[in-house]
Tab-separated table of C-alpha atoms in Angstrom:
chain	number	residue	atom	x	y	z
A	24	UNK	CA	64.535	10.876	35.199
A	25	UNK	CA	60.711	10.910	36.131
A	26	UNK	CA	60.159	13.643	33.106
A	27	UNK	CA	62.053	11.592	30.882
A	28	UNK	CA	60.518	8.621	31.450
A	29	UNK	CA	56.853	10.156	30.854
A	30	UNK	CA	58.152	11.967	27.617
A	31	UNK	CA	59.884	8.666	25.903
A	32	UNK	CA	56.311	7.014	26.694
A	33	UNK	CA	54.579	10.057	25.724
A	34	UNK	CA	56.473	10.087	22.141
A	35	UNK	CA	56.521	6.093	21.334
A	36	UNK	CA	52.497	6.888	21.797
A	37	UNK	CA	52.399	10.404	19.468
A	38	UNK	CA	54.569	8.157	16.933
A	39	UNK	CA	51.562	5.531	17.013
A	40	UNK	CA	48.902	8.122	16.065
A	41	UNK	CA	51.016	9.740	13.948
A	42	UNK	CA	51.465	6.983	11.461
A	43	UNK	CA	47.345	6.337	12.338
A	44	UNK	CA	46.012	9.836	11.076
A	45	UNK	CA	48.752	9.887	7.878
A	46	UNK	CA	47.309	6.190	7.036
A	47	UNK	CA	43.840	7.574	7.365
A	48	UNK	CA	44.668	10.828	5.302
A	49	UNK	CA	45.550	8.492	2.614
A	50	UNK	CA	42.245	6.928	2.421
A	51	UNK	CA	40.131	8.788	-0.599
A	52	UNK	CA	37.443	11.327	0.182
A	53	UNK	CA	38.983	11.843	4.029
A	54	UNK	CA	38.251	14.844	5.153
A	55	UNK	CA	41.718	17.524	5.270
A	56	UNK	CA	42.104	17.510	8.826
A	57	UNK	CA	43.757	13.963	9.121
A	58	UNK	CA	46.712	15.820	7.815
A	59	UNK	CA	46.435	18.601	10.194
A	60	UNK	CA	45.983	16.127	13.359
A	61	UNK	CA	49.067	14.368	12.100
A	62	UNK	CA	51.029	17.622	12.274
A	63	UNK	CA	49.792	18.935	15.334
A	64	UNK	CA	50.742	15.710	17.379
A	65	UNK	CA	54.178	15.412	15.439
A	66	UNK	CA	54.908	18.762	16.958
A	67	UNK	CA	53.968	17.514	20.246
A	68	UNK	CA	56.293	14.752	19.402
A	69	UNK	CA	59.197	17.065	18.010
A	70	UNK	CA	58.579	19.077	21.957
A	71	UNK	CA	59.389	15.792	24.038
A	72	UNK	CA	62.389	14.725	21.879
A	73	UNK	CA	63.584	18.237	22.495
A	74	UNK	CA	63.545	17.938	26.364
A	75	UNK	CA	64.584	14.113	26.073
A	76	UNK	CA	67.907	15.131	24.070
A	77	UNK	CA	68.455	18.731	25.457
A	78	UNK	CA	68.022	18.054	29.091
A	79	UNK	CA	70.475	15.533	29.396
A	80	UNK	CA	73.412	17.854	27.946
A	81	UNK	CA	72.605	20.586	30.138
A	82	UNK	CA	70.472	22.574	27.826
A	83	UNK	CA	67.577	22.948	30.162
A	84	UNK	CA	67.404	26.734	29.334
A	85	UNK	CA	67.120	26.067	25.385
A	86	UNK	CA	64.943	22.715	26.172
A	87	UNK	CA	61.909	24.879	27.931
A	88	UNK	CA	61.181	27.317	25.060
A	89	UNK	CA	61.603	24.895	22.311
A	90	UNK	CA	59.147	22.580	24.030
A	91	UNK	CA	57.188	25.434	24.789
A	92	UNK	CA	56.800	26.535	21.429
A	93	UNK	CA	56.236	23.190	19.285
A	94	UNK	CA	53.170	22.834	21.607
A	95	UNK	CA	51.901	26.308	20.494
A	96	UNK	CA	52.464	25.177	17.424
A	97	UNK	CA	50.444	22.018	18.178
A	98	UNK	CA	47.394	23.992	19.604
A	99	UNK	CA	47.191	26.043	16.303
A	100	UNK	CA	47.264	22.681	14.092
A	101	UNK	CA	45.004	21.317	16.375
A	102	UNK	CA	42.457	23.838	16.202
A	103	UNK	CA	42.840	24.350	12.585
A	104	UNK	CA	42.899	20.633	11.760
A	105	UNK	CA	39.693	20.671	13.945
A	106	UNK	CA	38.092	22.971	11.632
A	107	UNK	CA	38.918	21.629	8.606
A	108	UNK	CA	37.520	18.014	9.503
A	109	UNK	CA	34.377	19.233	10.559
A	110	UNK	CA	33.875	21.858	7.552
A	111	UNK	CA	33.212	24.701	10.622
A	112	UNK	CA	33.607	27.461	7.922
A	113	UNK	CA	31.601	29.854	10.613
A	114	UNK	CA	35.034	29.318	12.945
A	115	UNK	CA	37.332	31.160	10.639
A	116	UNK	CA	37.596	34.191	12.931
A	117	UNK	CA	37.906	31.895	15.981
A	118	UNK	CA	41.184	30.237	14.243
A	119	UNK	CA	42.380	33.494	13.321
A	120	UNK	CA	41.985	34.584	17.504
A	121	UNK	CA	44.072	31.277	18.050
A	122	UNK	CA	46.726	31.919	15.458
A	123	UNK	CA	47.231	35.730	17.178
A	124	UNK	CA	47.436	34.478	20.525
A	125	UNK	CA	50.243	31.348	19.193
A	126	UNK	CA	51.656	34.259	17.796
A	127	UNK	CA	51.937	36.772	20.988
A	128	UNK	CA	52.541	33.359	23.292
A	129	UNK	CA	55.812	32.788	21.002
A	130	UNK	CA	57.115	36.230	21.480
A	131	UNK	CA	56.723	36.463	25.049
A	132	UNK	CA	58.494	33.064	25.179
A	133	UNK	CA	61.490	34.828	22.783
A	134	UNK	CA	61.192	37.434	25.658
A	135	UNK	CA	61.239	35.640	28.644
A	136	UNK	CA	64.194	33.831	27.422
A	137	UNK	CA	65.587	31.508	30.071
A	138	UNK	CA	63.165	33.122	32.940
A	139	UNK	CA	60.373	30.152	31.795
A	140	UNK	CA	59.114	28.234	35.023
A	141	UNK	CA	59.502	24.502	34.962
A	142	UNK	CA	56.979	22.728	34.382
A	143	UNK	CA	55.452	25.236	32.017
A	144	UNK	CA	51.983	25.116	33.583
A	145	UNK	CA	53.643	27.227	36.161
A	146	UNK	CA	54.147	29.663	33.645
A	147	UNK	CA	51.056	32.079	33.613
A	148	UNK	CA	51.452	33.825	30.305
A	149	UNK	CA	51.765	30.103	28.655
A	150	UNK	CA	49.172	28.809	30.571
A	151	UNK	CA	46.832	31.546	29.637
A	152	UNK	CA	47.160	30.371	25.826
A	153	UNK	CA	46.528	26.896	26.506
A	154	UNK	CA	43.503	27.855	28.256
A	155	UNK	CA	42.316	30.066	25.304
A	156	UNK	CA	43.290	27.551	22.529
A	157	UNK	CA	41.532	24.203	24.375
A	158	UNK	CA	38.871	26.549	25.473
A	159	UNK	CA	37.733	27.838	22.134
A	160	UNK	CA	38.144	23.978	21.098
A	161	UNK	CA	35.917	22.704	23.679
A	162	UNK	CA	33.449	25.526	22.761
A	163	UNK	CA	33.193	24.345	19.192
A	164	UNK	CA	32.609	21.097	20.447
A	165	UNK	CA	29.654	21.925	22.530
A	166	UNK	CA	28.100	24.561	20.404
A	167	UNK	CA	28.645	23.541	16.644
A	168	UNK	CA	26.951	20.368	14.800
A	169	UNK	CA	29.421	17.916	14.530
A	170	UNK	CA	29.344	15.024	12.120
A	171	UNK	CA	30.159	12.183	14.291
A	172	UNK	CA	28.423	9.845	16.930
A	173	UNK	CA	27.307	11.455	20.111
A	174	UNK	CA	29.456	9.426	22.357
A	175	UNK	CA	32.809	10.604	20.285
A	176	UNK	CA	31.915	13.883	20.884
A	177	UNK	CA	30.999	13.803	24.584
A	178	UNK	CA	34.616	12.391	24.932
A	179	UNK	CA	36.617	15.126	23.101
A	180	UNK	CA	34.547	17.422	24.957
A	181	UNK	CA	35.607	15.809	28.226
A	182	UNK	CA	39.215	15.621	27.267
A	183	UNK	CA	39.329	19.369	26.035
A	184	UNK	CA	37.571	20.626	28.893
A	185	UNK	CA	39.647	18.495	31.360
A	186	UNK	CA	42.756	19.616	29.967
A	187	UNK	CA	41.634	23.007	29.952
A	188	UNK	CA	40.993	23.255	33.496
A	189	UNK	CA	43.927	21.497	33.909
A	190	UNK	CA	46.009	24.410	32.689
A	191	UNK	CA	43.795	26.791	34.347
A	192	UNK	CA	44.528	25.212	37.562
A	193	UNK	CA	47.754	23.136	37.283
A	194	UNK	CA	49.771	25.993	38.409
A	195	UNK	CA	47.577	27.319	41.510
A	196	UNK	CA	47.451	23.970	42.818
A	197	UNK	CA	51.279	23.112	42.212
A	198	UNK	CA	52.243	26.129	44.153
A	199	UNK	CA	50.475	25.063	47.070
A	200	UNK	CA	50.656	21.502	46.779
A	201	UNK	CA	54.360	20.548	44.902
A	202	UNK	CA	53.833	17.113	44.347
A	203	UNK	CA	50.894	17.515	42.362
A	204	UNK	CA	53.458	18.818	39.159
A	205	UNK	CA	54.578	15.599	38.605
A	206	UNK	CA	51.239	13.878	39.107
A	207	UNK	CA	49.644	16.808	37.155
A	208	UNK	CA	52.393	16.093	34.095
A	209	UNK	CA	50.811	12.420	33.923
A	210	UNK	CA	47.476	13.724	33.964
A	211	UNK	CA	48.193	15.960	31.114
A	212	UNK	CA	49.688	13.417	28.888
A	213	UNK	CA	46.732	11.013	29.683
A	214	UNK	CA	44.381	13.553	28.667
A	215	UNK	CA	46.025	14.535	25.407
A	216	UNK	CA	45.851	10.865	24.525
A	217	UNK	CA	42.145	10.721	25.297
A	218	UNK	CA	41.744	14.143	22.769
A	219	UNK	CA	43.617	12.319	19.798
A	220	UNK	CA	42.359	9.134	20.212
A	221	UNK	CA	38.777	10.813	20.340
A	222	UNK	CA	39.814	12.364	17.137
A	223	UNK	CA	40.961	9.385	15.702
A	224	UNK	CA	37.583	7.667	16.551
A	225	UNK	CA	35.764	10.444	14.850
A	226	UNK	CA	37.532	9.515	11.473
A	227	UNK	CA	37.128	5.813	11.741
A	228	UNK	CA	33.283	6.339	12.769
A	229	UNK	CA	33.170	8.420	9.079
A	230	UNK	CA	34.831	5.158	7.767
A	231	UNK	CA	32.146	3.513	9.380
A	232	UNK	CA	29.651	5.421	7.664
A	233	UNK	CA	30.749	5.138	4.370
A	234	UNK	CA	31.170	1.458	4.488
A	235	UNK	CA	27.243	1.038	5.591
A	236	UNK	CA	26.337	3.235	3.183
A	237	UNK	CA	28.338	1.644	0.455
A	238	UNK	CA	26.797	-1.847	1.256
A	239	UNK	CA	23.107	-0.418	1.691
A	240	UNK	CA	23.954	1.105	-1.887
A	241	UNK	CA	25.282	-2.225	-2.988
A	242	UNK	CA	22.341	-4.107	-1.677
A	243	UNK	CA	19.971	-1.721	-3.853
A	244	UNK	CA	21.883	-1.971	-6.678
A	245	UNK	CA	21.624	-5.806	-6.598
A	246	UNK	CA	17.810	-5.004	-6.176
A	247	UNK	CA	16.955	-1.965	-8.325
A	248	UNK	CA	17.523	-1.233	-12.011
A	249	UNK	CA	19.983	1.564	-11.949
A	250	UNK	CA	18.374	3.549	-14.545
A	251	UNK	CA	14.722	3.558	-13.540
A	252	UNK	CA	14.709	2.659	-10.261
A	253	UNK	CA	12.050	-0.111	-10.269
A	254	UNK	CA	13.052	-3.651	-9.220
A	255	UNK	CA	15.036	-5.601	-11.390
A	256	UNK	CA	14.906	-9.371	-12.881
A	257	UNK	CA	17.093	-11.117	-10.372
A	258	UNK	CA	14.593	-9.652	-7.394
A	259	UNK	CA	10.847	-10.909	-9.024
A	260	UNK	CA	11.382	-13.817	-7.392
A	261	UNK	CA	11.388	-12.834	-3.924
A	262	UNK	CA	8.859	-10.117	-4.887
A	263	UNK	CA	6.576	-12.786	-6.282
A	264	UNK	CA	6.875	-14.442	-2.859
A	265	UNK	CA	5.853	-11.590	-1.067
A	266	UNK	CA	2.857	-11.071	-3.754
A	267	UNK	CA	1.402	-14.850	-2.658
A	268	UNK	CA	1.486	-13.283	0.815
A	269	UNK	CA	-0.777	-10.885	-0.342
A	270	UNK	CA	-3.105	-13.495	-2.199
A	271	UNK	CA	-3.448	-16.004	0.844
A	272	UNK	CA	-7.472	-15.138	1.265
A	273	UNK	CA	-9.530	-17.625	-0.707
A	274	UNK	CA	-10.445	-16.456	-4.367
A	275	UNK	CA	-7.670	-13.666	-4.264
A	276	UNK	CA	-5.512	-13.604	-7.920
A	277	UNK	CA	-2.380	-12.659	-8.725
A	278	UNK	CA	-1.757	-10.917	-12.362
A	279	UNK	CA	1.669	-10.859	-14.076
A	280	UNK	CA	1.679	-8.656	-16.816
A	281	UNK	CA	4.658	-8.687	-19.251
A	282	UNK	CA	4.910	-5.326	-20.860
A	283	UNK	CA	6.885	-4.775	-24.233
A	284	UNK	CA	7.280	-0.967	-25.410
A	285	UNK	CA	6.190	-0.292	-28.969
A	286	UNK	CA	7.897	1.607	-31.528
A	287	UNK	CA	11.196	2.238	-28.866
A	288	UNK	CA	13.851	1.124	-31.327
A	289	UNK	CA	13.382	4.106	-33.382
A	290	UNK	CA	14.040	6.285	-30.403
A	291	UNK	CA	17.332	4.925	-29.707
A	292	UNK	CA	18.110	4.921	-33.655
A	293	UNK	CA	17.371	8.546	-34.042
A	294	UNK	CA	17.378	10.511	-31.070
A	295	UNK	CA	20.036	8.479	-29.501
A	296	UNK	CA	20.701	6.191	-26.450
A	297	UNK	CA	20.547	9.136	-24.193
A	298	UNK	CA	17.156	10.169	-24.945
A	299	UNK	CA	16.459	6.461	-25.020
A	300	UNK	CA	17.187	6.317	-21.236
A	301	UNK	CA	15.161	9.299	-20.197
A	302	UNK	CA	12.161	7.490	-22.418
A	303	UNK	CA	12.687	4.770	-20.210
A	304	UNK	CA	12.800	6.552	-16.854
A	305	UNK	CA	9.953	8.564	-18.096
A	306	UNK	CA	8.091	5.235	-18.494
A	307	UNK	CA	8.897	3.571	-15.127
A	308	UNK	CA	7.621	6.513	-13.462
A	309	UNK	CA	4.075	6.457	-15.532
A	310	UNK	CA	4.264	2.611	-14.499
A	311	UNK	CA	4.461	3.167	-10.804
A	312	UNK	CA	2.073	5.783	-11.112
A	313	UNK	CA	-0.722	3.436	-12.790
A	314	UNK	CA	-0.395	0.747	-9.792
A	315	UNK	CA	-1.512	0.507	-6.363
A	316	UNK	CA	0.750	0.772	-3.463
A	317	UNK	CA	0.484	-3.146	-3.142
A	318	UNK	CA	1.254	-3.778	-6.674
A	319	UNK	CA	5.059	-4.475	-7.720
A	320	UNK	CA	7.053	-2.670	-10.604
A	321	UNK	CA	10.204	-4.515	-11.961
A	322	UNK	CA	12.098	-3.905	-15.324
A	323	UNK	CA	13.282	-7.154	-17.002
A	324	UNK	CA	15.862	-5.526	-19.111
A	325	UNK	CA	15.775	-3.267	-22.542
A	326	UNK	CA	12.449	-1.770	-23.219
A	327	UNK	CA	10.369	-4.648	-21.130
A	328	UNK	CA	8.992	-4.439	-17.726
A	329	UNK	CA	6.338	-6.335	-15.815
A	330	UNK	CA	3.844	-5.651	-13.321
A	331	UNK	CA	2.642	-8.084	-10.343
A	332	UNK	CA	-0.538	-7.030	-9.566
A	333	UNK	CA	-1.857	-8.493	-5.990
A	334	UNK	CA	-5.053	-9.201	-4.247
A	335	UNK	CA	-7.686	-9.038	-7.465
A	336	UNK	CA	-10.559	-10.767	-6.253
A	337	UNK	CA	-11.996	-11.206	-9.431
A	338	UNK	CA	-10.393	-12.263	-13.011
A	339	UNK	CA	-11.997	-9.395	-15.062
A	340	UNK	CA	-10.300	-6.915	-12.921
A	341	UNK	CA	-6.977	-8.263	-14.682
A	342	UNK	CA	-8.072	-6.318	-18.161
A	343	UNK	CA	-9.437	-3.046	-16.184
A	344	UNK	CA	-5.685	-2.898	-15.078
A	345	UNK	CA	-3.889	-3.304	-18.524
A	346	UNK	CA	-6.234	-0.891	-19.884
A	347	UNK	CA	-5.051	1.937	-17.297
A	348	UNK	CA	-1.118	0.798	-18.316
A	349	UNK	CA	-2.069	1.093	-21.786
A	350	UNK	CA	-3.234	4.395	-21.204
A	351	UNK	CA	-0.140	5.637	-19.525
A	352	UNK	CA	1.972	4.344	-21.952
A	353	UNK	CA	0.405	5.816	-24.963
A	354	UNK	CA	0.553	9.423	-23.893
A	355	UNK	CA	3.261	11.454	-25.441
A	356	UNK	CA	6.186	11.589	-23.898
A	357	UNK	CA	8.787	14.351	-24.238
A	358	UNK	CA	12.164	14.790	-23.734
A	359	UNK	CA	13.598	18.547	-24.332
A	360	UNK	CA	12.095	19.576	-27.196
A	361	UNK	CA	11.291	16.278	-28.661
A	362	UNK	CA	8.120	14.250	-28.326
A	363	UNK	CA	7.453	10.762	-28.358
A	364	UNK	CA	4.409	8.200	-29.055
A	365	UNK	CA	5.144	4.902	-27.926
A	366	UNK	CA	2.241	2.419	-26.436
A	367	UNK	CA	2.656	-0.891	-25.571
A	368	UNK	CA	1.935	-4.744	-25.964
A	369	UNK	CA	0.911	-6.370	-22.907
A	370	UNK	CA	0.212	-9.730	-22.021
A	371	UNK	CA	-1.160	-11.417	-18.736
A	372	UNK	CA	-0.881	-14.261	-16.996
A	373	UNK	CA	-2.759	-15.166	-14.020
A	374	UNK	CA	-2.035	-17.369	-10.324
A	375	UNK	CA	-2.898	-20.058	-9.853
A	376	UNK	CA	-4.841	-20.633	-13.248
A	377	UNK	CA	-1.606	-20.525	-15.438
A	378	UNK	CA	1.066	-21.264	-13.198
A	379	UNK	CA	2.548	-21.666	-9.485
A	380	UNK	CA	5.491	-20.118	-10.173
A	381	UNK	CA	7.178	-16.639	-11.503
A	382	UNK	CA	9.266	-18.245	-14.338
A	383	UNK	CA	5.990	-20.113	-15.823
A	384	UNK	CA	3.428	-17.324	-15.290
A	385	UNK	CA	5.787	-14.865	-17.375
A	386	UNK	CA	6.661	-17.514	-20.001
A	387	UNK	CA	2.568	-17.281	-20.455
A	388	UNK	CA	2.530	-13.522	-20.088
A	389	UNK	CA	5.360	-13.629	-22.559
A	390	UNK	CA	3.386	-15.910	-25.128
A	391	UNK	CA	0.219	-13.495	-24.749
A	392	UNK	CA	2.299	-10.418	-25.276
A	393	UNK	CA	3.646	-11.832	-28.824
A	394	UNK	CA	0.105	-12.274	-29.728
A	395	UNK	CA	-0.811	-8.764	-29.249
A	396	UNK	CA	2.695	-7.615	-31.353
A	397	UNK	CA	1.231	-10.203	-33.926
A	398	UNK	CA	-2.331	-8.355	-34.336
A	399	UNK	CA	-0.359	-5.101	-34.687
A	400	UNK	CA	0.873	-3.947	-31.253
A	401	UNK	CA	-0.604	-1.548	-29.085
A	402	UNK	CA	-2.893	-4.026	-26.876
A	403	UNK	CA	-3.207	-6.763	-24.278
A	404	UNK	CA	-4.707	-9.895	-24.468
A	405	UNK	CA	-4.604	-12.711	-21.210
A	406	UNK	CA	-2.746	-15.819	-21.736
A	407	UNK	CA	-5.267	-18.703	-23.238
A	408	UNK	CA	-3.927	-21.991	-23.038
A	409	UNK	CA	-2.968	-23.440	-27.079
């Protein structure tokens, strides 16, 4: 009755694991090992059910090899699932060795017929197979690079090594101390539960890492322009507040440049939007190269950009930066076998002379930029009231 209670409890726990592994396997981009783990623990469940239903019917000679066969298959699926989940392609030969050992153990069980010892931990050949399979799994956990947190890896290693020692020494301990066979069976059940719990935790850790990466990507998309990688318009106010912190010294200025590309519309019309996107990406790269590390670049939309230059000590530094930006943007841009010459119209406004907030400064710089457009494009102008 004692073994029946343990098997019944173990079967219930295994059903929970099967459901969780199958649920995890249905989540997109889950490594294929989750299905293998579900199959492995399903074999362990079938083995326990065989003992539960065949033993009361007096079919102990049948229950023992059926239970053992399912556990052999469980170990094979467990090792294969581990290799698939962690993508350990270099361990293919070891997986084959475990498969060959499983076939040998299965044939031995058929040959032994009803001579198997109960519990199976007392069967030397069967115990050797489990030692080899679990020892191989322990070796991979300890020596291969696994994509999982160190704590989970230590839990997996502890469970596998403990199970390996359990199978290696259980029969001998049980020979000299018979009550150990009862307690050892309970210990083995607990270690198997720990082993599958650690594997399930590794899957959950993978999902957690993906969630964090997706959140980081979403935050990046909220702050950055997806095409050029520059900051976007929505994040400009925060960036401007940072720029003001860098202008806390007396007489420090902040210059806002409103940049509108010249001759960009023909690029889209003649070469297509795909080429136009590559041109914009090149423009963004040139803007980043033209400014200092303390300056800020952003894309306002379409072919309009802005640069916030911080820590300027004199007003005449603003035109010098504008000239540098014009020189960068006037150079020919090559995309494939095509060459485009754009240029830019740049309007400049200064903090605190022309405004105290970014929206006002952008408005003033935009007005100055339109003066450049009306004069014939490709130039810069500092905002002047009126």
